[in-house]
mmCIF file with all atom_site columns, C-alpha atoms in Angstrom:
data_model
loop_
_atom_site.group_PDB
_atom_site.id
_atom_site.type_symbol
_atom_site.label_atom_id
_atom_site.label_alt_id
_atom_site.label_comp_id
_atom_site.label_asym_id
_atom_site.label_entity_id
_atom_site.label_seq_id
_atom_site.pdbx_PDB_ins_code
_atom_site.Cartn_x
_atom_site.Cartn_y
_atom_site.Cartn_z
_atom_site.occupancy
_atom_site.B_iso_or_equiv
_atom_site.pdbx_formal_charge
_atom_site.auth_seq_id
_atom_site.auth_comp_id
_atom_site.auth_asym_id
_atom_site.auth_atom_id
_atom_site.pdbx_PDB_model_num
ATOM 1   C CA . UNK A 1 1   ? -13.773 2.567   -44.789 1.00 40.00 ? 1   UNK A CA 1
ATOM 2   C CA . UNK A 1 2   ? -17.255 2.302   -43.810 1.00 42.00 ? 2   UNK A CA 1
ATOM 3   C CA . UNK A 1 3   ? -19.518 5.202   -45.097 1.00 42.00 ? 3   UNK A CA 1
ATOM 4   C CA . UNK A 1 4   ? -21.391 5.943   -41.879 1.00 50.00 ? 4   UNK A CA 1
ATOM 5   C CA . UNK A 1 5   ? -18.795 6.892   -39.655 1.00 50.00 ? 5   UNK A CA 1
ATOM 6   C CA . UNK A 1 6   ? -18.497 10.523  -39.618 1.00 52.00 ? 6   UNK A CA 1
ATOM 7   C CA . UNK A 1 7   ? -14.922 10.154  -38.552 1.00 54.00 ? 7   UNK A CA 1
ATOM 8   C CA . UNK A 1 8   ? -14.472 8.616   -41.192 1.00 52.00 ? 8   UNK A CA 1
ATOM 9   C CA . UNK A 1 9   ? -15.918 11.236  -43.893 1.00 54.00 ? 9   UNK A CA 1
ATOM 10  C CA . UNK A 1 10  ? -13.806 13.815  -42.142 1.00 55.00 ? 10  UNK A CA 1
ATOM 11  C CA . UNK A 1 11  ? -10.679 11.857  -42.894 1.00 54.00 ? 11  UNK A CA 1
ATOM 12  C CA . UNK A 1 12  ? -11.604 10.875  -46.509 1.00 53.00 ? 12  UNK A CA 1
ATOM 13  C CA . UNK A 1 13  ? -12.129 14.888  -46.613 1.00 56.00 ? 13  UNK A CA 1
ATOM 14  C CA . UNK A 1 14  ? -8.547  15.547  -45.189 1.00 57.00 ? 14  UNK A CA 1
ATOM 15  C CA . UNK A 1 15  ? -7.165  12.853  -47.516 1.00 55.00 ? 15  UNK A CA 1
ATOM 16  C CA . UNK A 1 16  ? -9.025  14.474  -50.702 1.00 53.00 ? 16  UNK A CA 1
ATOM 17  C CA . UNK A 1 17  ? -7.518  17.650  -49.913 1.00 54.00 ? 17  UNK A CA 1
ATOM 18  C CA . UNK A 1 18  ? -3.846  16.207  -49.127 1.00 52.00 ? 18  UNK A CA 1
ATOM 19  C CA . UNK A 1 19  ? -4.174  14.904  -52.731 1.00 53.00 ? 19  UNK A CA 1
ATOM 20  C CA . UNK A 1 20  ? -6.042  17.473  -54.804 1.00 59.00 ? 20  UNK A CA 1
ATOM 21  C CA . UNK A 1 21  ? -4.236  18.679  -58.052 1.00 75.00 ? 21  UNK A CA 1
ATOM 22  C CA . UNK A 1 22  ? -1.028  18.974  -56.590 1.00 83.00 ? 22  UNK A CA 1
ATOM 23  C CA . UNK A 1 23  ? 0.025   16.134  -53.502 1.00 85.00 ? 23  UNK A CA 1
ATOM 24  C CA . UNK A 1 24  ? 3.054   16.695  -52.418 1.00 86.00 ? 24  UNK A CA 1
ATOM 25  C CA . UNK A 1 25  ? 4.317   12.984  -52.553 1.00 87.00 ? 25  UNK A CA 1
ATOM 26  C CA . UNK A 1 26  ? 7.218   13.509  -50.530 1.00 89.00 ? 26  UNK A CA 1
ATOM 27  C CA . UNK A 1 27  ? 6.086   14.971  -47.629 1.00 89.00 ? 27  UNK A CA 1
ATOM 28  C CA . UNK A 1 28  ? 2.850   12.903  -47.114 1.00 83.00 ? 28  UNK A CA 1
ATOM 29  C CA . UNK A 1 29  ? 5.520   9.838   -47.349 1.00 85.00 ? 29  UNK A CA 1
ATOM 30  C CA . UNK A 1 30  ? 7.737   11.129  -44.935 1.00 86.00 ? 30  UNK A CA 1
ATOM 31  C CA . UNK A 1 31  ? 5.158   11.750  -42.711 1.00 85.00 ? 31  UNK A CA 1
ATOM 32  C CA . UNK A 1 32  ? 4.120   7.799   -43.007 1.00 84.00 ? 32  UNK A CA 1
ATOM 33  C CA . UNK A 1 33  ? 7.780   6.922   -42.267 1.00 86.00 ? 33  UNK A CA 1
ATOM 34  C CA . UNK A 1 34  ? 7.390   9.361   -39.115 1.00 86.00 ? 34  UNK A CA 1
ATOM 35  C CA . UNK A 1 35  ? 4.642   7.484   -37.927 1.00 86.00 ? 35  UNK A CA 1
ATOM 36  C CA . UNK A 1 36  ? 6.041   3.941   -38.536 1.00 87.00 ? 36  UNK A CA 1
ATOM 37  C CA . UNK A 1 37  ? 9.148   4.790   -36.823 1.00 92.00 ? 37  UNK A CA 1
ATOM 38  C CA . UNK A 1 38  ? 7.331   6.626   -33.849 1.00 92.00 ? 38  UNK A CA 1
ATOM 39  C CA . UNK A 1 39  ? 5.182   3.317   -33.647 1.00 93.00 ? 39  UNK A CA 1
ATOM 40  C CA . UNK A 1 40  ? 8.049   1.097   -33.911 1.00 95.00 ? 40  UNK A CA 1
ATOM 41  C CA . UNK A 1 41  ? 10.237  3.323   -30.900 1.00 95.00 ? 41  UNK A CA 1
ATOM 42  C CA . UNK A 1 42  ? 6.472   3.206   -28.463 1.00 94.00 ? 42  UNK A CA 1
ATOM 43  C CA . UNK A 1 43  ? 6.546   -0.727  -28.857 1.00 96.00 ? 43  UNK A CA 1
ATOM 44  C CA . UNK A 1 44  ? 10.393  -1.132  -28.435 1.00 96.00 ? 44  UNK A CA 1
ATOM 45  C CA . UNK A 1 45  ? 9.985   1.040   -24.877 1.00 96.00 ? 45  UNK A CA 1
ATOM 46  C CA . UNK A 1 46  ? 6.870   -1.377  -24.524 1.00 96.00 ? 46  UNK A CA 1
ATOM 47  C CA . UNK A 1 47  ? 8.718   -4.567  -24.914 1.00 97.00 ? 47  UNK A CA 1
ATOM 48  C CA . UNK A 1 48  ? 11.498  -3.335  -23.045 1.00 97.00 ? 48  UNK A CA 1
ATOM 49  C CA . UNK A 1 49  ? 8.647   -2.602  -19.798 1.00 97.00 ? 49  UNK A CA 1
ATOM 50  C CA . UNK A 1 50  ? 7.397   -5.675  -19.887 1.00 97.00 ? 50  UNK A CA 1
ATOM 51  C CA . UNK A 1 51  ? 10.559  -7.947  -19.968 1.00 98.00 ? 51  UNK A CA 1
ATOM 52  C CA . UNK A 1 52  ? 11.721  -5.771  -17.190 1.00 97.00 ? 52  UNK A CA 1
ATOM 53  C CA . UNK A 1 53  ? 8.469   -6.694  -15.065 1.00 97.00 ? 53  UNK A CA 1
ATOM 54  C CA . UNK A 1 54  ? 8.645   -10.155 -15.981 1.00 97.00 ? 54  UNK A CA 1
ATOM 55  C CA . UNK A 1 55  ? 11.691  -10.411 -14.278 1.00 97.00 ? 55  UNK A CA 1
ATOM 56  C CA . UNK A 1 56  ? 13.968  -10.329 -17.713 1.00 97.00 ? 56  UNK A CA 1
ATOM 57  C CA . UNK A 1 57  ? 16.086  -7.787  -18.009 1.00 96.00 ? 57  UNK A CA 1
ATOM 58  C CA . UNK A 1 58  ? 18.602  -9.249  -19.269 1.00 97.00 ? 58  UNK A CA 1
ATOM 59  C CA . UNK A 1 59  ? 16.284  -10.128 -22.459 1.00 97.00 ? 59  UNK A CA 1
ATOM 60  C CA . UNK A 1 60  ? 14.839  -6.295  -22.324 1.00 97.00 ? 60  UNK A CA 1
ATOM 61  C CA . UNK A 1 61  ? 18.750  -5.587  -23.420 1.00 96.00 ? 61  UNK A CA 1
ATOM 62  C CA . UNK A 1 62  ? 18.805  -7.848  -26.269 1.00 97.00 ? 62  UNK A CA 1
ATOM 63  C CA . UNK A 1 63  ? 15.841  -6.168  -28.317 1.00 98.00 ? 63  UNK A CA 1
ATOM 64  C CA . UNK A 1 64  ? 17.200  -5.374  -31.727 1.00 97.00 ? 64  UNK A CA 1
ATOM 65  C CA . UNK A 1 65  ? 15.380  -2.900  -34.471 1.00 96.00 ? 65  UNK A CA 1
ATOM 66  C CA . UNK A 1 66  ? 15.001  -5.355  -37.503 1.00 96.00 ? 66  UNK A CA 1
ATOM 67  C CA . UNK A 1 67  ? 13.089  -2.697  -39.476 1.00 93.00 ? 67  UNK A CA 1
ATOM 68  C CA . UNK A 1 68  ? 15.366  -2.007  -42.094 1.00 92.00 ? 68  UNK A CA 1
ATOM 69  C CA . UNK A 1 69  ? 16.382  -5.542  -42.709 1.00 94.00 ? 69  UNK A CA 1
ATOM 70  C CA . UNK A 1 70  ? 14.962  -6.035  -46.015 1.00 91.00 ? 70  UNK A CA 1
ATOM 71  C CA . UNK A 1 71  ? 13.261  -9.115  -45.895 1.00 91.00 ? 71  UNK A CA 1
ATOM 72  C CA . UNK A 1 72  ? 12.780  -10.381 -42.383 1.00 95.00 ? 72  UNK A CA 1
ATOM 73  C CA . UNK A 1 73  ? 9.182   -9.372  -42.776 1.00 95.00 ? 73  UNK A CA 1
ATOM 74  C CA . UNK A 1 74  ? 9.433   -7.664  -38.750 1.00 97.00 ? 74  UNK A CA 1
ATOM 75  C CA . UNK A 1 75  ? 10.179  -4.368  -37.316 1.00 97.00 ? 75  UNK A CA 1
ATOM 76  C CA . UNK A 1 76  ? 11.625  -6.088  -34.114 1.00 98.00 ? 76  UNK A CA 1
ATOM 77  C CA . UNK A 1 77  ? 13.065  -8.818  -32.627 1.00 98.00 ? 77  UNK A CA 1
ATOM 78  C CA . UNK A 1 78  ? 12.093  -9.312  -28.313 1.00 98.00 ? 78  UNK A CA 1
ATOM 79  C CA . UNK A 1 79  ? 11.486  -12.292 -26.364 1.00 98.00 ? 79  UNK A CA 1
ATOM 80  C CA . UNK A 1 80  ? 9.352   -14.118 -24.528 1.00 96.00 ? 80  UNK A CA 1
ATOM 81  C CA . UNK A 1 81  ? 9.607   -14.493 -20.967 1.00 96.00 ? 81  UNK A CA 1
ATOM 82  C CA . UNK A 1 82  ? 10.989  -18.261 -21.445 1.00 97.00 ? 82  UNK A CA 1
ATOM 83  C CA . UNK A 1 83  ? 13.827  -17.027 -23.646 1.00 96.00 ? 83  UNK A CA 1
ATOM 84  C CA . UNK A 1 84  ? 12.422  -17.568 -26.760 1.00 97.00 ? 84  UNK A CA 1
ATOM 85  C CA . UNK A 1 85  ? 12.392  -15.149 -29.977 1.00 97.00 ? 85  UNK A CA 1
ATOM 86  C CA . UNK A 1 86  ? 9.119   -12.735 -30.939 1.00 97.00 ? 86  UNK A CA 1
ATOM 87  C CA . UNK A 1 87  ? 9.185   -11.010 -34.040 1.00 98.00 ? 87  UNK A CA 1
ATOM 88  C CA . UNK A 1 88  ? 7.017   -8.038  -34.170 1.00 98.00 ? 88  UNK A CA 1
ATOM 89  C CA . UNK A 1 89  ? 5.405   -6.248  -36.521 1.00 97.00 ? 89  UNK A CA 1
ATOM 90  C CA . UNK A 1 90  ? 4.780   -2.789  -35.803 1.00 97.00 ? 90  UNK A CA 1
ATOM 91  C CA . UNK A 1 91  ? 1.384   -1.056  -37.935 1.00 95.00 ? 91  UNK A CA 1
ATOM 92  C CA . UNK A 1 92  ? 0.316   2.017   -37.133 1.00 93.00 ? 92  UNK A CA 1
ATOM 93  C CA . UNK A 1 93  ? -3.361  2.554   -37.184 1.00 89.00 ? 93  UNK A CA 1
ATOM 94  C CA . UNK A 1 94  ? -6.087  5.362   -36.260 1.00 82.00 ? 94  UNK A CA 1
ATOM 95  C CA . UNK A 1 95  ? -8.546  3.082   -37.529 1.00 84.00 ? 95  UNK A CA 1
ATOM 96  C CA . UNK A 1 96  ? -8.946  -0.598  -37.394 1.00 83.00 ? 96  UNK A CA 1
ATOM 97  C CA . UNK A 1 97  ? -7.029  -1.206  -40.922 1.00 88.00 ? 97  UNK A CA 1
ATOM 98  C CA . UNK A 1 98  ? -3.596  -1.414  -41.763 1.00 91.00 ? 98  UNK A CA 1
ATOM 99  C CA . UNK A 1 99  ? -1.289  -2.292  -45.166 1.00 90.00 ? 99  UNK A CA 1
ATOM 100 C CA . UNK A 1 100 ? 0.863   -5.754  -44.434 1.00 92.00 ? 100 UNK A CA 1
ATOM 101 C CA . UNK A 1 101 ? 3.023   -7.316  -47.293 1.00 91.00 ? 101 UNK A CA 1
ATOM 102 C CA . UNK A 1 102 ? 2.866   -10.292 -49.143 1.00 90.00 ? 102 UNK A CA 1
ATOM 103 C CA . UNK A 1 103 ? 6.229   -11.271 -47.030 1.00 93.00 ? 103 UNK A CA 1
ATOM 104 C CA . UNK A 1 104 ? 4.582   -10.250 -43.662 1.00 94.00 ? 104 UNK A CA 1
ATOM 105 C CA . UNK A 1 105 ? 1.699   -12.582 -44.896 1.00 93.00 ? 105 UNK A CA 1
ATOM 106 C CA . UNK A 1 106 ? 3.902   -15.443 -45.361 1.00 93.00 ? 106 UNK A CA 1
ATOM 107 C CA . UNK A 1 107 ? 5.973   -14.919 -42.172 1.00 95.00 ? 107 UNK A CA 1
ATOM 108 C CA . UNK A 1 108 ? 3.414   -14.570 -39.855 1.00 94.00 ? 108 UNK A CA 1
ATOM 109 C CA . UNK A 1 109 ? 2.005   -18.056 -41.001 1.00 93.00 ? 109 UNK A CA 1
ATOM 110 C CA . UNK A 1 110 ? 5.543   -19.463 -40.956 1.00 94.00 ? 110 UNK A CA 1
ATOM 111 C CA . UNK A 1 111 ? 6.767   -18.683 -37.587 1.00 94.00 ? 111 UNK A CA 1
ATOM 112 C CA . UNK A 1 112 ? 4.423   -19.492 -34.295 1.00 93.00 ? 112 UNK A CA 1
ATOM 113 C CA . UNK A 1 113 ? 6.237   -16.526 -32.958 1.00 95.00 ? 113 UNK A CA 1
ATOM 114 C CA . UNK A 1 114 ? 5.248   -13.796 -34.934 1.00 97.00 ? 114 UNK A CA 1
ATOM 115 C CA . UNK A 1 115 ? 3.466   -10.717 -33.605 1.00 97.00 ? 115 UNK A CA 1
ATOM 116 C CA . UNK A 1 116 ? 1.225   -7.943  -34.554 1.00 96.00 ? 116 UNK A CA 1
ATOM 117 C CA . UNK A 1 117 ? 1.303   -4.913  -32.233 1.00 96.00 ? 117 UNK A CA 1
ATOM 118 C CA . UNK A 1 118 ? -1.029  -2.551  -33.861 1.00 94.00 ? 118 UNK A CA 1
ATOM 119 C CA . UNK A 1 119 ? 0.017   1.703   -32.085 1.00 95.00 ? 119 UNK A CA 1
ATOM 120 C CA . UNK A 1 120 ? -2.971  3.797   -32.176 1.00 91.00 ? 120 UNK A CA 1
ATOM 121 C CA . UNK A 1 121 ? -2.593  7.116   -30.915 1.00 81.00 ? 121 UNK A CA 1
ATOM 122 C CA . UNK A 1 122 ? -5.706  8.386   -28.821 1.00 79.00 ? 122 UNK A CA 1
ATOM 123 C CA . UNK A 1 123 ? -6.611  11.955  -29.575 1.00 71.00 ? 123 UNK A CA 1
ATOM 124 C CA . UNK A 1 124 ? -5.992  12.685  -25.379 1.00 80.00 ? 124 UNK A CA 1
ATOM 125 C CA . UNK A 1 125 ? -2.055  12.125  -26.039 1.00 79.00 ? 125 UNK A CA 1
ATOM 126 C CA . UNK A 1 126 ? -2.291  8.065   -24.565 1.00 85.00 ? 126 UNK A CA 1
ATOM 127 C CA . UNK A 1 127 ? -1.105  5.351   -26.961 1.00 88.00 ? 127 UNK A CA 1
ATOM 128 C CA . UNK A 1 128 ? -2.989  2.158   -27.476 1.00 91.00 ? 128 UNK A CA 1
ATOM 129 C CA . UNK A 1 129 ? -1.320  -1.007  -28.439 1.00 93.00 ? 129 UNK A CA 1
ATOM 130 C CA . UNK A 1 130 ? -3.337  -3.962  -29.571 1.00 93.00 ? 130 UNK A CA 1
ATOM 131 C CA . UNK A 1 131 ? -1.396  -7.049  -29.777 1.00 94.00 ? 131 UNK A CA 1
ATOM 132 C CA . UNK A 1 132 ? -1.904  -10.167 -31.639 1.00 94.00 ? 132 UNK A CA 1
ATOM 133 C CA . UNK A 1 133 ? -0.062  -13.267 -31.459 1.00 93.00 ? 133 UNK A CA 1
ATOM 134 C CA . UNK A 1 134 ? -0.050  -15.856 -34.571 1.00 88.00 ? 134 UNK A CA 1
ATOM 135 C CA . UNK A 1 135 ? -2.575  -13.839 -35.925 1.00 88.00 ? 135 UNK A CA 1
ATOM 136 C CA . UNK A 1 136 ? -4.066  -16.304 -38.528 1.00 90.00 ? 136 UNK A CA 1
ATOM 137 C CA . UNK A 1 137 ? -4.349  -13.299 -41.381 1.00 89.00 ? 137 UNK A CA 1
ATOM 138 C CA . UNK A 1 138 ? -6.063  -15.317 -43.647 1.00 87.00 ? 138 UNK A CA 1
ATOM 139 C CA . UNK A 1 139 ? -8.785  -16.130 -41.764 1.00 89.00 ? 139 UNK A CA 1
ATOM 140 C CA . UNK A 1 140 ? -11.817 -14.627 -43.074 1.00 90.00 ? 140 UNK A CA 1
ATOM 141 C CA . UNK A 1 141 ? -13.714 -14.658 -39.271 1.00 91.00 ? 141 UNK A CA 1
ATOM 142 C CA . UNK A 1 142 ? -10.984 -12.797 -38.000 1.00 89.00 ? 142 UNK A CA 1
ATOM 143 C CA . UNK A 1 143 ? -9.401  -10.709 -41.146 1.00 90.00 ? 143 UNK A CA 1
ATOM 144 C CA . UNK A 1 144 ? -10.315 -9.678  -44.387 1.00 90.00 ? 144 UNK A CA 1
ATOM 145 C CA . UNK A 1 145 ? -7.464  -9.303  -46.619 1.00 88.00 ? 145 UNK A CA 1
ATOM 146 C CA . UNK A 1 146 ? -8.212  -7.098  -49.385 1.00 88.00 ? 146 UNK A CA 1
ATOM 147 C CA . UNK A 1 147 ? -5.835  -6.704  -52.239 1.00 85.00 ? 147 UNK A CA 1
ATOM 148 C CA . UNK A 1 148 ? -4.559  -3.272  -52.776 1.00 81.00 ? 148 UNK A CA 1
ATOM 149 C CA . UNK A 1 149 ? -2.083  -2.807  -54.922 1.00 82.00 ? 149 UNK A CA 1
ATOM 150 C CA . UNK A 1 150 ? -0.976  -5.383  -57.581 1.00 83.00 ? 150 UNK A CA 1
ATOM 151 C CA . UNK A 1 151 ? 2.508   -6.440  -59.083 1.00 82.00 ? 151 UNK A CA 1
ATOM 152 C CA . UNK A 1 152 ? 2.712   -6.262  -63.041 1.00 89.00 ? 152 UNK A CA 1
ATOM 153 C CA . UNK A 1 153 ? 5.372   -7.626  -65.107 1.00 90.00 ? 153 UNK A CA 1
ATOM 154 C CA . UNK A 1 154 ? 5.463   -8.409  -68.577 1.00 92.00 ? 154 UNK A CA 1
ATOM 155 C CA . UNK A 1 155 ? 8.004   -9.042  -71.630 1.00 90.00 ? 155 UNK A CA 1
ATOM 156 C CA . UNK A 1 156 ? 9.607   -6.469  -73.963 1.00 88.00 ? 156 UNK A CA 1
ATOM 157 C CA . UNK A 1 157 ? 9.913   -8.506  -76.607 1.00 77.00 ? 157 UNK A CA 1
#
């Protein structure tokens, strides 16, 4: 988070206080999953818009929630105008950061198809979506990937 931004200060204040002495895990997670799944419903009606104006509604019907398919590494599954699949990954973002997996990594430089649509929520009540396609996440023009958490394993014995 860049230290200039006063927006920014005001939500590293709101995020010290959410986790002074006592956080309440639970709540601040369930109020991630909220979020996600708000995000995730805003780009389904999205999708389901834009088929519909391209002419495709009978593609607009076949939109499926993938989002709790472990593994898939996408939220959901829509189409393209000529039929074929996009997988989309939903992130919801204030800011121009989000979290993304080590399997979202590798999917979205497997499949030519694969889709970012980023849901930020204006402070007027209007929802933007930025959308990238094939974004090339390990690019460091476009993207910096910074490592956030790390995976430890190790042997009893």
């Amino acid at each position: 988070i860049p230290v200039n931004n006063p927006r920014n200060e005001k939500k590293m204040r709101n995020v010290s206080k959410e986790m002074s002495h006592n956080p309440d895990w639970e709540k601040i997670e369930k109020k991630k999953r909220l979020k996600g799944r708000k995000a995730e419903a805003l780009v389904e009606e999205y999708e389901k818009k834009r088929l519909n104006n391209e002419g495709r509604d009978d593609l607009a019907d076949k939109i499926e929630d993938y989002s709790k398919k472990l593994g898939v590494g996408f939220d959901i599954l829509s189409w393209n105008k000529d039929g074929t699949k996009r997988c989309i990954e939903v992130k919801a973002s204030s800011n121009n950061s989000f979290i993304i997996t080590r399997n979202e990594v590798k999917k979205s430089q497997e499949n030519p198809n694969y889709w970012i649509y980023i849901v930020n929520p204006k402070s007027n009540g209007n929802v933007q979506i930025k959308i990238l396609k094939g974004p090339e996440l390990k690019d460091p023009s476009q993207f910096n990937l910074d490592p956030k958490d790390y995976y430890v394993s190790f042997s009893m014995g």
